[in-house]
CSV table of C-alpha atoms and ligand atoms in Angstrom, one decimal:
chain,number,residue,atom,x,y,z
B,1,UNK,CA,0.0,0.0,0.0
B,2,UNK,CA,1.1,3.5,-0.7
B,3,UNK,CA,-0.2,6.9,0.3
B,4,UNK,CA,-1.7,7.4,-3.1
B,5,UNK,CA,-4.1,4.5,-2.4
B,6,UNK,CA,-5.5,6.3,0.6
B,7,UNK,CA,-5.7,9.6,-1.3
B,8,UNK,CA,-7.7,7.8,-4.0
B,9,UNK,CA,-10.0,6.3,-1.4
B,10,UNK,CA,-10.7,9.8,-0.1
B,11,UNK,CA,-12.1,10.7,-3.5
B,12,UNK,CA,-14.3,7.5,-3.6
B,13,UNK,CA,-15.9,8.1,-0.2
B,14,UNK,CA,-16.3,11.8,-0.5
B,15,UNK,CA,-19.7,13.1,0.3
B,16,UNK,CA,-20.9,9.8,1.8
B,17,UNK,CA,-18.5,8.6,4.5
B,18,UNK,CA,-15.9,11.4,5.0
B,19,UNK,CA,-15.5,14.4,7.2
B,20,UNK,CA,-17.0,13.2,10.5
B,21,UNK,CA,-16.9,15.9,13.2
B,22,UNK,CA,-13.7,16.4,15.3
B,23,UNK,CA,-14.9,18.0,18.5
B,24,UNK,CA,-13.1,18.9,21.8
B,25,UNK,CA,-13.7,17.0,25.0
B,26,UNK,CA,-13.4,19.7,27.7
B,27,UNK,CA,-13.7,17.0,30.4
B,28,UNK,CA,-11.0,14.6,29.2
B,29,UNK,CA,-8.8,17.6,28.4
B,30,UNK,CA,-9.2,18.9,31.9
B,31,UNK,CA,-8.8,15.5,33.5
B,32,UNK,CA,-5.6,14.5,31.6
B,33,UNK,CA,-3.9,17.9,31.3
B,34,UNK,CA,-3.7,17.8,27.6
B,35,UNK,CA,-6.0,18.7,24.8
B,36,UNK,CA,-8.3,15.8,23.9
B,37,UNK,CA,-10.2,15.7,20.6
B,38,UNK,CA,-12.9,13.2,19.6
B,39,UNK,CA,-13.3,12.1,16.0
B,40,UNK,CA,-17.0,11.1,15.9
B,41,UNK,CA,-17.1,8.2,13.5
B,42,UNK,CA,-20.2,7.3,15.4
B,43,UNK,CA,-22.0,9.9,13.3
B,44,UNK,CA,-21.7,7.8,10.1
B,45,UNK,CA,-25.0,6.9,8.4
B,46,UNK,CA,-24.5,3.3,9.4
B,47,UNK,CA,-23.3,4.3,12.9
B,48,UNK,CA,-19.7,3.2,12.5
B,49,UNK,CA,-16.5,4.0,10.6
B,50,UNK,CA,-16.6,0.8,8.6
B,51,UNK,CA,-18.5,2.5,5.9
B,52,UNK,CA,-15.2,4.1,4.8
B,53,UNK,CA,-13.6,0.8,4.0
B,54,UNK,CA,-16.6,-0.9,2.6
B,55,UNK,CA,-17.4,2.0,0.3
B,56,UNK,CA,-13.9,2.2,-1.0
B,57,UNK,CA,-13.7,-1.6,-1.6
B,58,UNK,CA,-17.1,-1.7,-3.3
B,59,UNK,CA,-16.3,1.3,-5.5
B,60,UNK,CA,-13.2,-0.5,-6.8
B,61,UNK,CA,-15.0,-3.6,-8.0
B,62,UNK,CA,-15.1,-4.2,-11.8
B,63,UNK,CA,-18.1,-2.9,-13.7
B,64,UNK,CA,-19.4,-6.5,-14.4
B,65,UNK,CA,-19.8,-7.3,-10.7
B,66,UNK,CA,-23.4,-8.2,-10.0
B,67,UNK,CA,-23.3,-8.5,-6.2
B,68,UNK,CA,-21.3,-8.6,-3.0
B,69,UNK,CA,-21.3,-10.9,0.0
B,70,UNK,CA,-20.0,-10.8,3.5
B,71,UNK,CA,-20.7,-12.7,6.7
B,72,UNK,CA,-20.4,-10.0,9.4
B,73,UNK,CA,-23.5,-9.5,11.6
B,74,UNK,CA,-22.1,-6.3,13.0
B,75,UNK,CA,-20.9,-2.9,11.8
B,76,UNK,CA,-19.1,-4.3,8.7
B,77,UNK,CA,-22.4,-6.1,7.6
B,78,UNK,CA,-24.2,-2.8,7.9
B,79,UNK,CA,-21.5,-1.0,5.9
B,80,UNK,CA,-21.5,-3.5,3.1
B,81,UNK,CA,-25.3,-3.3,2.8
B,82,UNK,CA,-25.3,0.5,2.7
B,83,UNK,CA,-22.4,0.8,0.3
B,84,UNK,CA,-23.8,-1.9,-2.1
B,85,UNK,CA,-27.1,-0.1,-2.2
B,86,UNK,CA,-25.3,3.2,-3.0
B,87,UNK,CA,-23.8,1.5,-6.0
B,88,UNK,CA,-26.9,-0.4,-7.0
B,89,UNK,CA,-25.5,-3.8,-6.3
B,90,UNK,CA,-27.1,-6.8,-4.7
B,91,UNK,CA,-25.7,-7.6,-1.2
B,92,UNK,CA,-26.0,-10.9,0.7
B,93,UNK,CA,-25.1,-11.1,4.3
B,94,UNK,CA,-24.7,-14.7,5.6
B,95,UNK,CA,-25.4,-15.3,9.2
B,96,UNK,CA,-25.9,-18.2,11.5
B,97,UNK,CA,-29.3,-19.1,13.0
B,98,UNK,CA,-28.0,-17.9,16.4
B,99,UNK,CA,-27.8,-14.2,15.4
B,100,UNK,CA,-30.4,-12.1,17.3
B,101,UNK,CA,-33.4,-10.9,15.2
B,102,UNK,CA,-32.6,-7.3,15.9
B,103,UNK,CA,-29.3,-7.7,14.0
B,104,UNK,CA,-31.0,-9.5,11.1
B,105,UNK,CA,-33.6,-6.7,10.9
B,106,UNK,CA,-30.9,-3.9,11.1
B,107,UNK,CA,-29.1,-5.4,8.1
B,108,UNK,CA,-32.3,-6.1,6.0
B,109,UNK,CA,-33.5,-2.5,6.7
B,110,UNK,CA,-30.4,-1.3,4.8
B,111,UNK,CA,-31.5,-3.3,1.8
B,112,UNK,CA,-29.3,-6.4,2.0
B,113,UNK,CA,-30.6,-10.0,1.7
B,114,UNK,CA,-30.0,-12.0,4.9
B,115,UNK,CA,-29.1,-15.6,4.4
B,116,UNK,CA,-29.4,-17.8,7.5
B,117,UNK,CA,-27.0,-20.8,7.3
B,118,UNK,CA,-26.2,-23.3,10.0
B,119,UNK,CA,-25.6,-22.6,13.6
B,120,UNK,CA,-22.1,-21.0,13.7
B,121,UNK,CA,-20.2,-18.1,12.1
B,122,UNK,CA,-18.0,-20.8,10.4
B,123,UNK,CA,-20.9,-22.3,8.6
B,124,UNK,CA,-22.1,-18.9,7.5
B,125,UNK,CA,-18.6,-18.2,6.1
B,126,UNK,CA,-18.7,-21.5,4.1
B,127,UNK,CA,-21.8,-20.2,2.3
B,128,UNK,CA,-20.3,-16.7,1.8
B,129,UNK,CA,-17.2,-18.4,0.2
B,130,UNK,CA,-19.5,-20.6,-2.0
B,131,UNK,CA,-21.3,-17.5,-3.3
B,132,UNK,CA,-18.0,-15.9,-4.1
B,133,UNK,CA,-16.6,-19.0,-5.8
B,134,UNK,CA,-19.6,-20.4,-7.6
B,135,UNK,CA,-21.9,-17.5,-8.2
B,136,UNK,CA,-19.5,-14.7,-8.9
B,137,UNK,CA,-20.3,-12.5,-5.8
B,138,UNK,CA,-17.4,-10.3,-4.7
B,139,UNK,CA,-16.5,-11.0,-1.1
B,140,UNK,CA,-15.8,-7.9,1.0
B,141,UNK,CA,-13.6,-8.8,4.0
B,142,UNK,CA,-14.0,-6.8,7.3
B,143,UNK,CA,-10.4,-5.8,7.7
B,144,UNK,CA,-7.6,-7.8,5.9
B,145,UNK,CA,-7.9,-6.2,2.5
B,146,UNK,CA,-5.9,-3.3,1.0
B,147,UNK,CA,-9.0,-1.4,-0.1
B,148,UNK,CA,-10.7,-1.7,3.2
B,149,UNK,CA,-7.5,-0.6,5.0
B,150,UNK,CA,-7.1,2.4,2.6
B,151,UNK,CA,-10.7,3.4,3.3
B,152,UNK,CA,-10.1,3.4,7.1
B,153,UNK,CA,-6.8,5.3,6.6
B,154,UNK,CA,-8.7,8.3,5.2
B,155,UNK,CA,-9.4,9.2,8.8
B,156,UNK,CA,-5.7,10.1,9.3
B,157,UNK,CA,-5.8,12.6,6.5
B,158,UNK,CA,-8.8,14.4,8.0
B,159,UNK,CA,-7.1,14.5,11.4
B,160,UNK,CA,-3.7,15.8,10.4
B,161,UNK,CA,-5.3,18.3,8.0
B,162,UNK,CA,-7.7,19.6,10.6
B,163,UNK,CA,-5.1,19.7,13.4
B,164,UNK,CA,-1.4,19.3,12.3
B,165,UNK,CA,-0.4,19.6,16.0
B,166,UNK,CA,-2.0,16.3,17.0
B,167,UNK,CA,0.7,14.3,18.9
B,168,UNK,CA,-1.1,11.0,19.6
B,169,UNK,CA,-4.0,9.1,18.0
B,170,UNK,CA,-5.8,6.4,20.1
B,171,UNK,CA,-7.4,3.7,17.9
B,172,UNK,CA,-9.7,0.9,19.0
B,173,UNK,CA,-8.0,-2.3,17.8
B,174,UNK,CA,-9.6,-5.6,16.7
B,175,UNK,CA,-8.7,-7.1,13.2
B,176,UNK,CA,-6.6,-4.0,12.7
B,177,UNK,CA,-8.0,-2.6,9.5
B,178,UNK,CA,-8.6,0.7,11.2
B,179,UNK,CA,-5.3,0.8,13.1
B,180,UNK,CA,-3.3,-0.3,10.1
B,181,UNK,CA,-4.8,2.3,7.8
B,182,UNK,CA,-4.6,5.2,10.3
B,183,UNK,CA,-1.1,4.4,11.5
B,184,UNK,CA,0.3,3.8,8.0
B,185,UNK,CA,-1.1,7.1,6.7
B,186,UNK,CA,-0.5,9.2,9.8
B,187,UNK,CA,3.2,8.3,10.0
B,188,UNK,CA,3.8,9.3,6.4
B,189,UNK,CA,1.9,12.5,6.8
B,190,UNK,CA,3.5,13.4,10.2
B,191,UNK,CA,6.6,11.3,11.1
B,192,UNK,CA,6.9,11.3,14.9
B,193,UNK,CA,3.1,11.2,15.6
B,194,UNK,CA,2.3,8.4,18.0
B,195,UNK,CA,-0.5,5.8,17.2
B,196,UNK,CA,-1.7,3.5,20.0
B,197,UNK,CA,-4.0,0.5,19.5
B,198,UNK,CA,-6.4,-0.3,22.3
B,199,UNK,CA,-8.2,-3.6,23.0
B,200,UNK,CA,-10.0,-5.3,25.9
B,201,UNK,CA,-7.7,-7.5,28.0
B,202,UNK,CA,-9.6,-10.8,27.3
B,203,UNK,CA,-9.5,-12.1,23.8
B,204,UNK,CA,-7.3,-9.4,22.2
B,205,UNK,CA,-6.2,-11.3,19.0
B,206,UNK,CA,-4.0,-8.6,17.4
B,207,UNK,CA,-2.1,-7.9,20.7
B,208,UNK,CA,-1.4,-11.6,21.1
B,209,UNK,CA,-0.4,-11.9,17.5
B,210,UNK,CA,2.0,-9.0,17.7
B,211,UNK,CA,3.6,-10.5,20.7
B,212,UNK,CA,3.9,-13.9,19.0
B,213,UNK,CA,5.1,-12.5,15.7
B,214,UNK,CA,2.4,-14.5,13.8
B,215,UNK,CA,-1.4,-14.7,13.7
B,216,UNK,CA,-2.6,-16.6,16.8
B,217,UNK,CA,-6.1,-17.7,17.8
B,218,UNK,CA,-7.5,-16.4,21.1
B,219,UNK,CA,-10.7,-17.5,22.8
B,220,UNK,CA,-13.5,-15.1,22.2
B,221,UNK,CA,-15.2,-14.0,25.4
B,222,UNK,CA,-18.2,-11.7,25.9
B,223,UNK,CA,-17.1,-8.0,26.4
B,224,UNK,CA,-18.6,-4.6,26.6
B,225,UNK,CA,-16.4,-3.9,23.6
B,226,UNK,CA,-18.1,-6.7,21.5
B,227,UNK,CA,-17.1,-5.0,18.2
B,228,UNK,CA,-13.5,-5.7,19.2
B,229,UNK,CA,-14.0,-9.5,19.4
B,230,UNK,CA,-12.9,-12.1,16.9
B,231,UNK,CA,-9.6,-13.2,15.4
B,232,UNK,CA,-7.3,-11.6,12.9
B,233,UNK,CA,-7.4,-14.7,10.6
B,234,UNK,CA,-4.6,-17.4,10.6
B,235,UNK,CA,-3.9,-16.4,7.0
B,236,UNK,CA,-3.6,-12.7,7.8
B,237,UNK,CA,-1.9,-11.0,4.9
B,238,UNK,CA,-1.9,-7.3,5.6
B,239,UNK,CA,-3.0,-5.9,9.0
B,240,UNK,CA,-0.6,-7.8,11.2
B,241,UNK,CA,2.5,-6.5,9.3
B,242,UNK,CA,1.1,-3.0,9.1
B,243,UNK,CA,0.3,-2.9,12.8
B,244,UNK,CA,3.7,-4.3,13.6
B,245,UNK,CA,5.5,-1.7,11.5
B,246,UNK,CA,3.4,1.4,12.4
B,247,UNK,CA,1.8,1.1,15.8
B,248,UNK,CA,3.8,2.5,18.7
B,249,UNK,CA,2.1,0.5,21.4
B,250,UNK,CA,-0.9,-1.6,22.2
B,251,UNK,CA,-2.9,-1.1,25.5
B,252,UNK,CA,-5.3,-3.6,27.1
B,253,UNK,CA,-8.2,-2.6,29.3
B,254,UNK,CA,-10.5,-4.3,31.8
B,255,UNK,CA,-14.2,-4.3,31.5
B,256,UNK,CA,-14.4,-1.9,34.4
B,257,UNK,CA,-12.2,0.6,32.6
B,258,UNK,CA,-14.2,0.2,29.4
B,259,UNK,CA,-17.5,0.9,31.3
B,260,UNK,CA,-16.0,4.1,32.8
B,261,UNK,CA,-15.1,5.2,29.3
B,262,UNK,CA,-18.7,4.7,28.1
B,263,UNK,CA,-20.0,6.5,31.2
B,264,UNK,CA,-17.7,9.4,30.9
B,265,UNK,CA,-18.4,9.9,27.2
B,266,UNK,CA,-22.1,9.8,28.0
B,267,UNK,CA,-22.3,12.0,31.1
B,268,UNK,CA,-19.6,14.4,30.2
B,269,UNK,CA,-19.6,14.6,26.4
B,270,UNK,CA,-23.2,13.5,26.0
B,271,UNK,CA,-22.4,10.7,23.5
B,272,UNK,CA,-23.9,7.3,23.0
B,273,UNK,CA,-21.1,4.9,22.2
B,274,UNK,CA,-20.4,1.2,21.9
B,275,UNK,CA,-17.9,-0.2,24.4
B,276,UNK,CA,-15.4,-0.5,21.5
B,277,UNK,CA,-15.8,3.2,20.7
B,278,UNK,CA,-15.1,4.2,24.3
B,279,UNK,CA,-11.7,2.5,24.7
B,280,UNK,CA,-9.7,5.6,23.9
B,281,UNK,CA,-11.4,7.6,26.7
B,282,UNK,CA,-11.0,4.6,28.9
B,283,UNK,CA,-7.3,4.3,28.2
B,284,UNK,CA,-6.8,8.0,29.2
B,285,UNK,CA,-8.9,7.8,32.3
B,286,UNK,CA,-7.2,4.6,33.5
B,287,UNK,CA,-3.8,6.3,33.1
B,288,UNK,CA,-2.6,3.4,30.9
B,289,UNK,CA,-1.9,6.1,28.2
B,290,UNK,CA,-0.1,8.9,29.9
B,291,UNK,CA,0.3,12.5,28.8
B,292,UNK,CA,2.9,13.4,26.2
B,293,UNK,CA,3.5,16.7,24.6
B,294,UNK,CA,0.5,17.7,22.5
B,295,UNK,CA,-3.1,17.0,21.7
B,296,UNK,CA,-4.6,13.5,21.6
B,297,UNK,CA,-7.3,12.4,19.1
B,298,UNK,CA,-9.5,9.5,20.0
B,299,UNK,CA,-11.4,7.6,17.3
B,300,UNK,CA,-14.9,7.2,18.6
B,301,UNK,CA,-15.7,4.3,16.3
B,302,UNK,CA,-19.4,3.6,16.6
B,303,UNK,CA,-22.8,4.0,18.2
B,304,UNK,CA,-24.4,0.6,17.4
B,305,UNK,CA,-25.2,-0.5,20.9
B,306,UNK,CA,-28.4,-2.1,22.2
B,307,UNK,CA,-30.1,0.9,23.9
B,308,UNK,CA,-31.7,-1.1,26.8
B,309,UNK,CA,-28.3,-2.6,27.6
B,310,UNK,CA,-26.6,0.9,27.2
B,311,UNK,CA,-29.1,2.4,29.7
B,312,UNK,CA,-28.2,-0.2,32.3
B,313,UNK,CA,-24.4,0.3,31.7
B,314,UNK,CA,-24.5,4.0,32.1
B,315,UNK,CA,-26.8,3.8,35.1
B,316,UNK,CA,-24.1,1.6,36.7
B,317,UNK,CA,-26.2,-1.5,37.2
B,318,UNK,CA,-24.8,-5.1,37.2
B,319,UNK,CA,-24.0,-6.2,33.6
B,320,UNK,CA,-24.1,-9.9,32.5
B,321,UNK,CA,-21.2,-10.8,30.2
B,322,UNK,CA,-21.7,-14.5,29.4
B,323,UNK,CA,-20.8,-16.4,32.5
B,324,UNK,CA,-19.6,-13.4,34.5
B,325,UNK,CA,-21.3,-10.5,36.1
B,326,UNK,CA,-19.7,-7.1,36.0
B,327,UNK,CA,-20.6,-5.7,39.3
B,328,UNK,CA,-22.5,-2.4,39.1
B,329,UNK,CA,-20.7,0.8,39.5
B,330,UNK,CA,-22.4,4.2,39.2
B,331,UNK,CA,-20.5,6.9,37.4
B,332,UNK,CA,-18.4,9.3,39.5
B,333,UNK,CA,-16.3,11.9,37.8
X,401,LIG,C1,-14.7,-3.0,13.6
X,401,LIG,C2,-14.7,-2.1,14.7
X,401,LIG,C3,-13.6,-1.7,15.4
X,401,LIG,C4,-12.2,-2.4,15.1
X,401,LIG,O1,-11.8,-2.3,13.8
X,401,LIG,P1,-10.7,-3.2,13.2
X,401,LIG,O2,-10.4,-2.7,11.8
X,401,LIG,O3,-11.3,-4.6,13.1
X,401,LIG,O4,-9.5,-3.2,14.1
X,401,LIG,C5,-13.6,-0.8,16.4
X,401,LIG,N1,-14.8,-0.2,16.8
X,401,LIG,C6,-16.0,-0.5,16.1
X,401,LIG,C7,-17.2,0.2,16.6
X,401,LIG,C8,-16.0,-1.4,15.1
X,401,LIG,O5,-17.1,-1.7,14.5
């Protein structure tokens, strides 16, 4: 990948997925003794930054493409559905029978066909691969693809142009498409800028893979930051190397710390965010990312959270996470 790929992606997403607001956080700035800015990717039409990558990848498909397929039930699935509709393409999202109806409805509402296959994500993936192989659908991967990475990297241009003095960018980290794109572009635009990837401390596949020097599998456990779950793919071809070469550090957070991030963004900045989107705020409040000289930009990645669950979390009630209960804690500044 070269910087020109990201510049080209900027043109392809213009007017649809670009220029999300960059706003100050007076509370986090006061609390950390440095200027803190929030990049509100949660304001995207689909509620998350993934529209950038999906739109770029889908815009680059050859003219004869008749449809796209993916098997994400989350923010990538929404992004693919939306971007395909923009281009007038058929979209099929493959899911297992265990996916909650609300997610099925959310994706169908964006105009995609939902195909229910089997009882696991792996079985859904088999059907997606079959559609790609036998029926000529283009498969759009959630992170490990140059066009997806380039789309996410457009965020770095917007940040550095708006505020050339930004010293640190805090990026939620899962498969690493977002972190790879942002870190790659930001370092070319402004050598010396720091880019830090942030994950939950249980099931952080990219962190474990960076440590091991190769893609490793981790056990997926329920987390407030559910959008950060899942592996990086044992055949990872792009994001692991880009994260290894361009990220300055990775930071891991407890569920308690992530909850505090969600609560602070809600009560202080009046934002509704997913757990995954609040990890930047959480990393600053926990002190795991300390002050350095200059402003910090946090990527607030998405808002697609179940509102009933969100209300419980910000109210500080007990939260069930699979087999464990996160004991309630009311917000205190
Ligand atoms: C996908 C996602 C991430 C992580 O992005 P990767 O490219 O997989 O690292 C972070 N936050 C939200 C809300 C997401 O949907």
